[in-house]
XYZ file of C-alpha atoms in Angstrom:
458
model
C 0.000 0.000 0.000
C 1.521 3.381 -0.919
C 2.341 5.695 1.935
C -0.268 8.482 2.192
C 0.601 12.166 1.769
C 2.042 14.065 4.750
C 3.233 10.801 6.296
C -0.228 9.674 7.448
C -2.080 6.456 6.846
C -5.742 6.732 5.913
C -8.413 5.601 8.326
C -8.557 5.257 12.063
C -6.274 3.839 14.746
C -7.738 2.656 18.052
C -5.870 2.517 21.376
C -7.304 0.420 24.238
C -6.418 1.862 27.642
C -5.812 5.474 28.708
C -2.891 4.932 31.088
C 0.647 6.180 30.454
C 1.220 3.711 27.599
C -2.129 4.426 25.949
C -1.741 8.202 26.198
C 1.745 8.200 24.681
C 0.670 5.736 21.973
C -2.281 7.973 21.044
C 0.051 10.963 20.830
C 2.435 9.050 18.547
C -0.328 7.631 16.323
C -1.708 11.135 15.772
C 1.391 11.754 13.628
C 0.600 8.791 11.370
C -3.181 8.335 11.065
C -6.065 10.559 10.031
C -7.961 9.763 13.218
C -7.102 8.156 16.562
C -9.617 6.932 19.151
C -8.395 6.367 22.709
C -10.686 4.076 24.730
C -10.948 3.900 28.512
C -13.269 1.486 30.308
C -13.805 3.690 33.366
C -14.685 7.331 33.882
C -11.810 9.740 33.356
C -11.631 12.447 36.044
C -12.014 16.051 34.959
C -9.213 17.097 37.322
C -5.975 15.473 38.514
C -7.600 12.682 40.485
C -7.793 8.887 40.727
C -8.676 6.932 37.591
C -10.941 3.907 37.951
C -9.352 0.488 37.736
C -5.820 1.548 38.710
C -5.359 0.290 42.288
C -1.591 0.806 42.171
C -1.949 4.539 41.388
C -2.079 5.454 45.095
C 1.493 4.323 45.660
C 4.774 6.099 45.021
C 5.498 6.249 41.292
C 8.698 7.148 39.523
C 9.408 8.174 35.966
C 13.013 7.266 35.243
C 15.215 9.913 33.667
C 15.251 8.221 30.257
C 11.468 8.022 30.162
C 11.151 11.637 31.291
C 13.376 12.797 28.430
C 11.276 10.963 25.878
C 8.042 12.291 27.370
C 9.419 15.810 27.078
C 10.223 15.161 23.413
C 6.652 13.959 22.767
C 5.026 16.643 24.932
C 7.282 19.731 24.857
C 6.942 21.846 27.978
C 5.574 18.991 30.117
C 8.392 19.207 32.646
C 7.864 22.947 33.135
C 4.130 22.368 33.515
C 4.654 19.751 36.217
C 7.058 22.004 38.119
C 4.526 24.843 37.916
C 1.947 22.462 39.427
C 4.238 22.028 42.443
C 6.045 18.816 41.478
C 9.689 19.068 42.649
C 12.456 18.469 40.089
C 15.770 17.508 41.686
C 19.095 15.735 41.327
C 18.559 12.160 42.467
C 22.004 11.828 43.981
C 21.943 15.122 45.864
C 18.363 15.437 47.118
C 17.321 11.846 47.782
C 17.961 9.994 51.028
C 19.123 6.529 49.976
C 19.665 3.684 52.433
C 20.936 0.245 51.465
C 21.859 -2.722 53.652
C 25.362 -1.268 54.050
C 24.073 2.025 55.437
C 23.135 5.549 54.381
C 24.564 6.512 50.990
C 26.351 9.895 51.089
C 24.656 12.413 48.833
C 26.531 13.568 45.726
C 25.679 15.519 42.599
C 24.793 12.746 40.138
C 23.577 14.615 37.069
C 20.453 12.452 36.971
C 17.198 14.319 37.448
C 14.188 12.882 39.224
C 10.692 14.331 39.426
C 8.286 14.085 42.344
C 4.647 13.873 41.295
C 1.605 11.700 41.764
C 0.522 9.422 38.968
C -2.788 11.315 39.008
C -1.029 14.578 38.112
C 1.125 13.023 35.392
C -1.794 11.248 33.717
C -3.995 14.335 33.888
C -1.263 16.534 32.348
C -0.707 14.046 29.524
C -4.437 13.568 29.000
C -5.061 17.297 28.567
C -2.424 17.428 25.876
C -3.753 14.335 24.112
C -7.336 15.639 24.206
C -6.119 18.801 22.488
C -4.636 16.832 19.609
C -6.997 17.599 16.690
C -6.883 14.031 15.358
C -7.482 12.302 18.710
C -10.856 11.461 20.273
C -10.825 10.264 23.889
C -13.770 8.094 24.949
C -14.215 7.009 28.546
C -16.846 4.564 29.844
C -16.134 2.551 26.688
C -14.830 -0.896 27.671
C -13.497 -2.996 24.808
C -14.975 -6.502 24.786
C -13.197 -8.002 21.794
C -11.498 -7.531 18.450
C -12.987 -7.735 14.970
C -11.185 -9.682 12.245
C -11.190 -9.999 8.496
C -12.673 -13.126 6.909
C -9.450 -15.133 7.257
C -8.941 -13.990 10.875
C -5.452 -12.823 9.966
C -5.907 -9.077 10.348
C -7.582 -6.891 12.967
C -10.192 -4.609 11.416
C -11.947 -3.176 14.459
C -12.692 -3.152 18.182
C -15.976 -4.272 19.718
C -17.341 -2.280 22.649
C -19.758 -3.159 25.422
C -23.274 -2.744 24.088
C -22.353 -4.069 20.651
C -20.844 -0.954 19.044
C -17.967 -1.649 16.647
C -15.185 0.791 15.854
C -13.499 0.243 12.502
C -9.726 0.306 12.797
C -6.765 0.257 10.438
C -4.499 -0.244 13.454
C -5.092 -1.348 17.059
C -2.864 -0.882 20.097
C -3.598 -2.805 23.280
C -2.366 -0.737 26.228
C -4.941 -2.031 28.692
C -2.420 -3.063 31.330
C -1.523 -5.993 33.547
C -5.007 -7.511 33.306
C -5.324 -7.259 29.524
C -7.801 -9.591 27.850
C -5.740 -9.799 24.677
C -4.519 -13.398 25.284
C -8.130 -14.591 25.421
C -9.116 -12.536 22.379
C -6.301 -14.155 20.410
C -7.497 -17.632 21.399
C -11.062 -16.771 20.357
C -9.751 -15.826 16.902
C -7.858 -19.104 16.495
C -4.383 -17.949 17.535
C -2.376 -19.820 20.171
C -2.450 -18.479 23.699
C 0.877 -16.769 24.392
C 3.203 -18.402 26.853
C 3.487 -16.467 30.112
C 6.547 -16.058 32.309
C 5.921 -15.175 35.955
C 8.449 -14.384 38.668
C 6.870 -13.494 41.998
C 8.864 -12.014 44.859
C 5.843 -12.157 47.160
C 5.976 -8.367 47.493
C 3.196 -6.148 48.850
C 2.863 -2.379 49.296
C 0.980 -0.133 51.712
C 0.865 3.644 51.241
C -0.173 6.648 53.299
C -0.467 10.261 52.115
C 0.778 13.028 54.422
C 0.964 16.781 54.788
C 4.444 17.558 56.068
C 6.931 20.429 56.098
C 9.823 20.341 53.679
C 12.910 18.299 54.485
C 16.483 18.511 53.242
C 15.595 15.799 50.721
C 12.834 15.442 48.106
C 12.706 11.648 48.000
C 13.642 8.713 50.199
C 14.584 5.155 49.290
C 15.177 2.416 51.819
C 15.987 -0.633 49.737
C 15.360 -4.192 50.791
C 17.876 -6.919 50.003
C 17.306 -10.551 49.088
C 17.158 -12.934 50.744
C 17.394 -11.707 54.358
C 16.121 -8.095 54.477
C 12.614 -8.124 53.021
C 11.428 -4.673 54.122
C 11.859 -1.268 52.521
C 10.231 2.095 51.894
C 9.825 4.867 49.367
C 8.754 8.447 50.026
C 8.285 11.248 47.509
C 7.578 14.954 47.917
C 4.797 15.771 45.458
C 2.532 18.553 44.303
C 0.591 20.522 46.938
C 3.462 19.984 49.356
C 2.315 16.470 50.167
C 4.336 13.338 50.759
C 3.426 9.827 49.641
C 5.090 7.188 51.806
C 5.036 3.569 50.658
C 6.342 0.749 52.841
C 6.779 -2.692 51.333
C 7.868 -6.183 52.154
C 8.983 -9.083 49.957
C 8.959 -12.814 50.493
C 5.524 -12.698 52.113
C 6.555 -10.175 54.816
C 3.705 -7.777 54.029
C 2.982 -4.421 55.683
C -0.280 -4.012 57.621
C -3.002 -1.697 56.317
C -4.116 -0.382 59.714
C -2.344 2.788 60.870
C -0.729 1.473 64.092
C 0.563 -1.603 62.281
C 1.741 0.467 59.317
C 3.665 2.857 61.570
C 5.237 -0.012 63.497
C 6.342 -1.609 60.208
C 7.898 1.705 59.083
C 9.576 2.275 62.466
C 11.178 -1.180 62.347
C 13.264 -0.096 59.346
C 15.420 2.015 61.673
C 15.664 4.830 59.125
C 16.276 8.163 60.873
C 15.210 10.278 57.883
C 11.951 8.378 57.509
C 11.271 8.550 61.242
C 11.804 12.328 61.250
C 9.545 12.779 58.234
C 6.716 10.770 59.779
C 7.115 12.511 63.154
C 6.442 15.872 61.499
C 3.683 14.604 59.174
C -0.096 14.601 59.419
C -2.126 12.012 57.466
C -4.265 13.625 54.775
C -7.824 13.332 55.978
C -9.985 10.787 54.194
C -7.179 9.121 52.220
C -6.593 6.085 54.443
C -4.031 3.359 53.784
C -3.924 1.637 50.417
C -2.469 -1.845 50.006
C -1.447 -3.614 46.794
C -0.292 -7.211 46.325
C -0.375 -7.928 42.571
C 3.297 -7.106 42.085
C 4.586 -10.206 40.301
C 6.678 -9.841 37.160
C 4.516 -11.137 34.303
C 5.488 -11.268 30.624
C 3.405 -12.453 27.676
C 5.606 -14.000 24.999
C 3.803 -12.461 22.031
C 6.799 -12.618 19.690
C 6.856 -16.416 20.075
C 3.521 -16.606 18.228
C 4.672 -17.445 14.717
C 1.586 -16.088 12.957
C 1.138 -12.712 14.631
C -2.039 -10.798 13.656
C -1.633 -7.986 11.191
C -2.194 -4.409 12.383
C -2.252 -5.311 16.071
C 0.351 -4.224 18.641
C 0.505 -4.705 22.414
C 2.579 -2.395 24.624
C 3.163 -1.580 28.277
C 1.950 -3.826 31.068
C -0.142 -5.721 28.525
C 3.171 -7.215 27.381
C 5.312 -7.102 30.509
C 4.289 -5.971 33.984
C 7.207 -5.425 36.350
C 7.658 -5.567 40.092
C 6.919 -1.894 40.903
C 9.833 -1.617 43.320
C 12.173 -0.893 40.386
C 10.037 1.918 38.934
C 10.511 0.756 35.335
C 6.939 0.315 34.078
C 6.054 3.847 32.997
C 9.408 4.421 31.319
C 9.198 1.137 29.400
C 5.707 2.058 28.151
C 6.936 5.434 26.902
C 9.921 3.881 25.112
C 7.639 1.343 23.448
C 5.329 4.108 22.208
C 8.402 5.845 20.804
C 9.397 2.629 18.994
C 5.868 2.347 17.592
C 6.171 5.789 16.029
C 9.627 5.115 14.637
C 8.497 1.876 12.990
C 5.445 3.501 11.401
C 7.581 6.391 10.148
C 9.779 3.936 8.234
C 6.969 1.729 6.973
C 4.685 2.001 3.973
C 2.868 -1.251 4.723
C 0.737 -1.584 7.838
C 0.352 -5.350 7.342
C 4.049 -5.958 8.048
C 4.650 -3.104 10.480
C 2.837 -4.739 13.412
C 5.192 -7.699 13.739
C 8.245 -5.455 13.429
C 6.838 -3.201 16.126
C 6.070 -6.133 18.429
C 9.638 -7.355 18.100
C 10.946 -3.920 19.044
C 8.585 -3.857 22.015
C 10.017 -7.199 23.160
C 13.569 -5.912 22.739
C 12.813 -2.894 24.943
C 11.409 -5.211 27.625
C 14.427 -7.496 27.692
C 16.899 -5.479 29.781
C 14.520 -4.097 32.439
C 12.985 -7.567 32.715
C 16.382 -9.113 33.467
C 17.156 -6.363 35.984
C 13.866 -6.942 37.781
C 13.735 -10.727 37.808
C 17.409 -11.192 38.741
C 16.516 -9.738 42.140
C 13.052 -11.229 42.415
C 14.240 -14.717 41.523
C 16.229 -14.636 44.742
C 13.094 -13.884 46.735
C 11.169 -16.489 44.746
C 13.669 -19.273 45.394
C 14.211 -18.259 48.996
C 10.461 -18.331 49.665
C 9.798 -21.580 47.785
C 12.912 -23.553 48.671
C 14.659 -21.724 51.487
C 17.896 -21.566 49.479
C 19.256 -20.060 46.266
C 20.268 -22.153 43.248
C 23.966 -22.164 42.471
C 23.531 -20.060 39.319
C 22.176 -17.108 41.337
C 24.788 -17.083 44.075
C 27.526 -15.302 42.043
C 24.951 -12.642 41.064
C 24.071 -12.056 44.717
C 27.734 -11.998 45.714
C 28.653 -9.374 43.098
C 25.553 -7.272 43.748
C 26.289 -7.105 47.468
C 29.848 -5.974 46.853
C 28.604 -3.225 44.538
C 26.034 -2.050 47.067
C 28.684 -1.894 49.779
C 30.626 0.382 47.438
C 27.670 2.784 47.154
C 28.300 4.072 50.677
C 32.037 4.517 50.057
C 32.564 5.487 46.412
C 30.669 8.409 44.791
C 31.661 7.271 41.283
C 29.994 3.895 41.795
C 26.870 5.610 43.117
C 26.691 7.868 40.058
C 27.018 4.922 37.686
C 24.454 2.978 39.704
C 21.920 5.826 39.423
C 22.540 6.149 35.674
C 21.809 2.438 35.236
C 18.805 2.636 37.568
C 17.369 5.458 35.431
C 18.076 3.507 32.213
C 20.437 6.250 31.017
C 23.303 3.750 30.897
C 23.072 -0.005 30.189
C 23.537 -2.531 33.010
C 26.917 -3.456 31.497
C 28.218 -0.165 32.945
C 28.184 -1.909 36.330
C 30.375 -4.772 35.151
C 33.012 -2.918 33.143
C 36.705 -3.360 34.007
C 36.788 -0.358 36.356
C 33.646 -1.452 38.235
C 34.846 -5.052 38.412
C 38.155 -3.961 39.921
C 36.418 -1.803 42.503
C 33.966 -4.551 43.440
C 36.690 -7.174 43.745
C 39.303 -5.168 45.635
C 37.729 -2.070 47.207
C 34.341 -3.103 48.573
C 34.400 -2.190 52.300
C 33.932 -4.880 54.888
C 30.862 -4.802 57.127
C 32.362 -6.859 59.880
C 30.848 -9.953 61.498
C 27.125 -10.466 61.890
C 24.168 -9.785 59.686
C 23.977 -6.865 57.252
C 23.006 -3.580 58.904
C 19.919 -1.540 58.176
C 18.918 2.060 58.632
C 21.664 4.577 59.347
C 23.604 2.303 61.702
C 25.856 1.246 58.835
C 26.828 4.850 58.132
C 27.666 5.383 61.796
């Protein structure tokens, strides 16, 4: 099919799901199709507020630096808009309190920016920009119930909605999230069900929202460590001067969702910065404590389906949902939307572009998936078997030596943050210089179990 004038394909593209992945996909598709329809099953709030069907939205969220850069490229001025709304922008190394099992990491200028905002604010800001795209129509209260196919069931030609309405589509993107129905829709059309990989660390979250005065940091991380330190915490200073504080536990050591139990769980971390924050904080009235347990890593192996449907692409959590503790999900979704646009820009044939796009989506997933499951496999094996397999023990050994270096070597901390934010590849942590440091310069902790809180720094 010849490429249409002005770089746009004729007809309509449909995106299922109005989360971060769906919003960025709709923005990208507006550059390539005459019309784009973005579907959301629930009611979209008119202000920056909770969106139905997103139970994890109440917890601390992070957009990694690489994802933030790409969002700014797609939505110029977004960063300035978020700052104007009261969302702090800060250097992650200088204005974040970071505690690992070896102690409190000294703060250094890292050159890696982090942004403190609620998911509600980010989605609302993106949604306003997408709504203002002249080629995009946003429809809430429009749950998709299935796909429509051509006579041979080889190509998607539309999306079926609750109530029987059918939207014609030249291209369909499934961005409906962790609980996507796409695997079942494929089976109904005669395709094989995709294989699923699951790695479950047995992690659960519980979050409270506070009003609190400013601190000398904008974010706090207290990282757990497999297999013997299951508990951790995140806190982020957000818009309206509020703080979201999430405590979590892996390996089945889950935080309570009543306030006394929650506070006791947080206090047990022994983190002086967190204790001082909570001592000066007042819970936001009416917000309560929100728990979340569906944190397993889950990946649908769509590229293993030999006969992939034409004109259908899945992105975001619909393909791979990550353990939220690593903060990778939103960034991965944005990068996949970027890849979707790049593939369409180079393609004159929609029938072949979908498979190429799905392969690129899988390639983007690969590295963050390995980073996430390499840690969570330790929790998984420790919980199921009480011991780690031999193949994981060298990984744990090297990781612990690197983390001990974080409290002693600013260069290692800077590289670590760059990898964490997906600015540098994980291989940056195993280059010759890092290997030499880990082998010969990692400080000793002395006898006994690894320390927590600030005791290690003392």
